[in-house]
CSV table of C-alpha atoms in Angstrom, one decimal:
chain,number,residue,atom,x,y,z
H,1,MET,CA,205.3,129.8,129.7
H,2,PRO,CA,201.4,130.1,130.2
H,3,GLU,CA,199.8,129.6,133.6
H,4,VAL,CA,198.5,125.9,134.0
H,5,ASN,CA,194.8,126.1,133.2
H,6,ALA,CA,194.1,129.6,134.2
H,7,PRO,CA,191.3,130.3,136.2
H,8,GLY,CA,188.0,130.8,133.6
H,9,ALA,CA,190.4,129.2,131.1
H,10,PRO,CA,189.1,125.6,129.4
H,11,VAL,CA,190.7,122.7,131.7
H,12,VAL,CA,193.0,120.9,129.4
H,13,ILE,CA,195.2,117.9,130.7
H,14,ALA,CA,198.0,115.7,129.4
H,15,ALA,CA,198.1,112.2,131.1
H,16,PHE,CA,201.5,110.4,130.5
H,17,ASP,CA,201.7,106.6,131.2
H,18,PHE,CA,205.9,106.1,132.3
H,19,ASP,CA,207.5,103.0,131.7
H,20,GLY,CA,207.8,102.3,127.9
H,21,THR,CA,205.5,105.4,127.0
H,22,LEU,CA,208.2,108.1,128.3
H,23,THR,CA,210.9,105.9,129.0
H,24,ARG,CA,212.6,103.2,126.6
H,25,ARG,CA,211.9,100.1,129.1
H,26,ASP,CA,210.5,98.8,132.2
H,27,THR,CA,212.1,100.7,134.8
H,28,PHE,CA,210.8,98.9,138.1
H,29,THR,CA,212.8,95.7,137.5
H,30,VAL,CA,215.7,98.1,137.0
H,31,PHE,CA,215.1,99.7,140.1
H,32,LEU,CA,214.9,96.6,142.1
H,33,ALA,CA,218.0,95.1,140.7
H,34,ARG,CA,220.1,98.1,140.8
H,35,GLY,CA,218.9,98.2,144.6
H,36,LEU,CA,219.4,94.6,145.8
H,37,GLY,CA,222.2,93.9,143.1
H,38,TRP,CA,221.7,91.2,140.4
H,39,PRO,CA,222.3,88.0,142.2
H,40,ARG,CA,219.5,88.8,145.0
H,41,PHE,CA,217.3,90.2,142.6
H,42,LEU,CA,217.5,87.0,140.2
H,43,ALA,CA,217.0,84.6,143.2
H,44,ALA,CA,213.4,86.8,144.0
H,45,LEU,CA,212.0,86.6,140.7
H,46,LEU,CA,213.2,82.5,141.2
H,47,ARG,CA,210.9,82.8,144.5
H,48,CYS,CA,208.3,84.3,142.4
H,49,LEU,CA,208.7,82.5,139.5
H,50,PRO,CA,205.2,80.3,139.5
H,51,TRP,CA,203.3,83.5,139.7
H,52,LEU,CA,205.5,85.5,136.9
H,53,ALA,CA,205.3,82.6,135.1
H,54,GLY,CA,201.1,82.4,135.2
H,55,TYR,CA,201.2,85.9,134.3
H,56,ALA,CA,202.8,85.8,131.0
H,57,LEU,CA,200.4,83.0,130.4
H,58,ARG,CA,197.5,85.2,131.2
H,59,LEU,CA,196.7,82.6,134.3
H,60,VAL,CA,197.7,85.3,136.9
H,61,PRO,CA,196.3,88.8,137.3
H,62,ASN,CA,199.0,91.7,136.8
H,63,ASP,CA,198.6,93.0,140.5
H,64,VAL,CA,199.0,89.5,142.1
H,65,ALA,CA,202.0,88.6,140.1
H,66,LYS,CA,203.7,92.4,140.9
H,67,GLY,CA,202.4,91.7,144.8
H,68,LYS,CA,204.4,88.7,145.0
H,69,LEU,CA,207.5,90.3,143.5
H,70,MET,CA,207.2,93.3,145.6
H,71,GLN,CA,206.9,91.0,148.9
H,72,ALA,CA,210.1,89.2,148.2
H,73,THR,CA,212.0,92.1,147.0
H,74,LEU,CA,210.5,95.2,149.6
H,75,THR,CA,209.2,93.5,152.7
H,76,GLY,CA,210.9,95.4,155.9
H,77,ARG,CA,213.1,97.7,154.0
H,78,SER,CA,213.3,101.2,155.1
H,79,LEU,CA,212.5,104.7,153.5
H,80,THR,CA,215.6,105.8,153.9
H,81,GLU,CA,217.2,102.6,151.9
H,82,MET,CA,214.6,103.6,149.5
H,83,ASP,CA,215.6,106.8,148.7
H,84,ASP,CA,219.7,105.5,148.4
H,85,TRP,CA,217.9,103.3,145.9
H,86,ALA,CA,216.3,105.7,144.1
H,87,THR,CA,219.3,108.2,144.0
H,88,ARG,CA,221.2,105.3,142.7
H,89,TRP,CA,218.9,104.4,140.3
H,90,LEU,CA,218.5,107.9,139.1
H,91,ALA,CA,222.1,108.4,138.8
H,92,GLN,CA,223.3,105.0,136.8
H,93,ASP,CA,220.3,103.7,135.1
H,94,PHE,CA,217.6,106.3,134.3
H,95,PRO,CA,220.3,108.7,132.3
H,96,GLY,CA,219.6,107.9,128.4
H,97,GLN,CA,215.9,106.0,128.6
H,98,LEU,CA,213.7,108.8,128.0
H,99,ARG,CA,212.3,108.8,124.1
H,100,GLU,CA,212.6,112.0,122.6
H,101,GLY,CA,209.5,112.1,121.0
H,102,ALA,CA,207.7,111.8,124.4
H,103,MET,CA,209.5,114.3,125.8
H,104,ALA,CA,208.8,116.5,123.1
H,105,ARG,CA,204.8,116.1,123.5
H,106,LEU,CA,205.1,116.8,127.2
H,107,ALA,CA,207.2,119.9,126.0
H,108,TRP,CA,204.5,120.9,124.0
H,109,HIS,CA,201.8,120.4,126.7
H,110,LYS,CA,204.0,122.1,129.2
H,111,GLU,CA,204.4,125.1,126.6
H,112,ALA,CA,200.9,125.3,126.5
H,113,GLY,CA,200.0,125.8,129.8
H,114,HIS,CA,198.1,122.2,130.1
H,115,CYS,CA,198.1,120.6,133.4
H,116,CYS,CA,200.6,117.3,132.9
H,117,VAL,CA,199.9,114.9,134.9
H,118,MET,CA,202.1,111.0,135.0
H,119,VAL,CA,199.4,108.0,135.6
H,120,SER,CA,201.5,105.0,136.3
H,121,ALA,CA,201.6,101.6,137.9
H,122,SER,CA,205.2,101.7,139.0
H,123,PRO,CA,205.3,102.6,143.3
H,124,ASP,CA,206.0,105.4,144.9
H,125,LEU,CA,209.5,104.8,145.7
H,126,TYR,CA,211.5,106.6,143.1
H,127,LEU,CA,208.4,108.2,140.5
H,128,PRO,CA,207.6,111.3,143.0
H,129,ARG,CA,211.3,112.5,142.2
H,130,VAL,CA,211.2,111.6,138.3
H,131,ALA,CA,207.7,113.4,137.8
H,132,ALA,CA,209.6,116.6,139.8
H,133,GLN,CA,212.4,116.3,137.7
H,134,LEU,CA,210.6,116.0,134.3
H,135,GLY,CA,208.5,118.8,135.8
H,136,PHE,CA,205.0,117.3,136.1
H,137,ASP,CA,202.2,119.1,138.0
H,138,ALA,CA,201.3,115.6,139.2
H,139,LEU,CA,201.6,112.2,140.0
H,140,ILE,CA,199.2,109.2,139.8
H,141,CYS,CA,201.1,105.6,140.6
H,142,THR,CA,200.8,102.7,142.7
H,143,GLU,CA,201.2,103.6,146.6
H,144,MET,CA,203.3,101.4,149.1
H,145,GLU,CA,202.1,100.4,152.6
H,146,VAL,CA,204.4,101.8,155.0
H,147,GLU,CA,204.4,101.4,158.7
H,148,GLY,CA,206.8,102.9,161.9
H,149,GLU,CA,207.2,106.0,162.6
H,150,GLY,CA,209.6,109.0,161.7
H,151,GLY,CA,213.4,107.0,160.7
H,152,SER,CA,211.8,103.8,161.7
H,153,ARG,CA,209.2,103.9,158.9
H,154,ARG,CA,209.1,100.6,157.0
H,155,LEU,CA,207.4,98.9,153.6
H,156,THR,CA,205.3,96.1,154.3
H,157,GLY,CA,205.7,95.0,151.0
H,158,ARG,CA,202.2,95.4,150.1
H,159,MET,CA,200.5,98.0,148.3
H,160,LYS,CA,198.5,100.4,149.7
H,161,THR,CA,196.4,101.6,146.7
H,162,ARG,CA,195.8,98.9,144.2
H,163,ASN,CA,198.3,98.5,141.4
H,164,CYS,CA,197.6,101.6,138.8
H,165,HIS,CA,196.7,99.5,135.9
H,166,GLY,CA,194.4,99.3,133.4
H,167,GLU,CA,190.8,99.9,134.8
H,168,GLN,CA,192.7,101.5,137.8
H,169,LYS,CA,194.4,104.3,135.6
H,170,VAL,CA,191.0,105.9,134.8
H,171,LEU,CA,189.5,105.5,138.0
H,172,ARG,CA,192.3,107.4,139.3
H,173,LEU,CA,192.7,109.6,137.1
H,174,LYS,CA,189.3,110.9,137.4
H,175,ALA,CA,189.2,111.0,140.6
H,176,TRP,CA,192.3,113.1,141.1
H,177,MET,CA,190.6,115.5,138.3
H,178,ALA,CA,187.4,116.1,139.7
H,179,GLN,CA,189.5,116.7,143.3
H,180,ARG,CA,191.9,118.7,141.6
H,181,PHE,CA,189.2,121.1,139.1
H,182,GLY,CA,185.8,120.0,140.3
H,183,ALA,CA,183.5,117.3,139.5
H,184,ALA,CA,181.6,120.1,137.3
H,185,ALA,CA,184.9,120.6,135.0
H,186,LEU,CA,184.9,116.6,134.4
H,187,GLU,CA,181.9,117.8,131.2
H,188,GLY,CA,184.3,119.9,130.0
H,189,VAL,CA,187.9,119.0,130.3
H,190,THR,CA,189.8,117.7,127.4
H,191,LEU,CA,192.2,114.9,127.4
H,192,TYR,CA,195.4,114.2,126.1
H,193,ALA,CA,196.2,110.5,127.2
H,194,TYR,CA,199.5,108.7,126.3
H,195,GLY,CA,200.7,104.9,126.4
H,196,ASP,CA,202.2,102.2,125.2
H,197,THR,CA,200.5,98.7,126.6
H,198,ALA,CA,197.4,97.1,127.0
H,199,GLY,CA,196.9,98.3,130.2
H,200,ASP,CA,197.0,101.6,129.2
H,201,LYS,CA,194.2,101.7,126.9
H,202,PRO,CA,191.1,102.2,129.2
H,203,MET,CA,192.8,105.2,129.8
H,204,LEU,CA,193.5,106.5,126.4
H,205,ARG,CA,189.6,105.5,125.3
H,206,MET,CA,188.4,108.1,128.0
H,207,ALA,CA,190.9,110.7,126.2
H,208,GLN,CA,189.7,113.0,123.2
H,209,HIS,CA,193.2,113.0,121.5
H,210,ALA,CA,195.2,109.3,122.4
H,211,TRP,CA,198.3,108.3,121.7
H,212,TYR,CA,199.5,105.1,121.4
H,213,ARG,CA,203.2,103.9,121.0
H,214,GLY,CA,204.0,107.5,119.6
H,215,ALA,CA,201.2,107.4,117.3
H,216,ALA,CA,197.7,108.9,117.1
H,217,TRP,CA,195.0,106.2,118.4
H,218,ASP,CA,191.5,105.8,117.4
H,219,GLY,CA,190.8,103.3,119.9
H,220,GLU,CA,190.7,100.2,117.7
């Protein structure tokens, strides 16, 4: 396999959304349901219903509704517990979820030696393990706030970064590219981007080659 963006070679990056692009469905709610169990998960949804309904009606921003759900389900939970949730989700829910076409594109980029980065609004509770399993070179995602030290580290239920959605994907990706390759490299980089929702379109618009829901996209 060619070296990823070898010194002196043109920088080529392939940025993939995760939920709905690489997978067949959303993963975060399934992750929560697997960890909490359906009765407790449904109870949490009921507590968050005003914000979730507001988001569905486009009255509440995505990050606000998501933040309420995170606080209702994750506050005070230990990182050890989250690792256990991730292990169970990877074993019981993740198999069979990957889209063959998207995985073929990822394999093509890896074979060509392109730098492959996952850019997702889902949290860093399970995505690092997924990104490593799929062979990504980097992961950009929503990061969760943690308090405490050592084995007593627990989630606050709040996001450490802003929700990695919409324009945040562009800002985070640009910052990562500048850090990884240097600001000068941004001028000559070739970017491929893959997504499936309106929240991915800002990232697709910054790419020279964009795919939306498995088809080449011209920005319309």
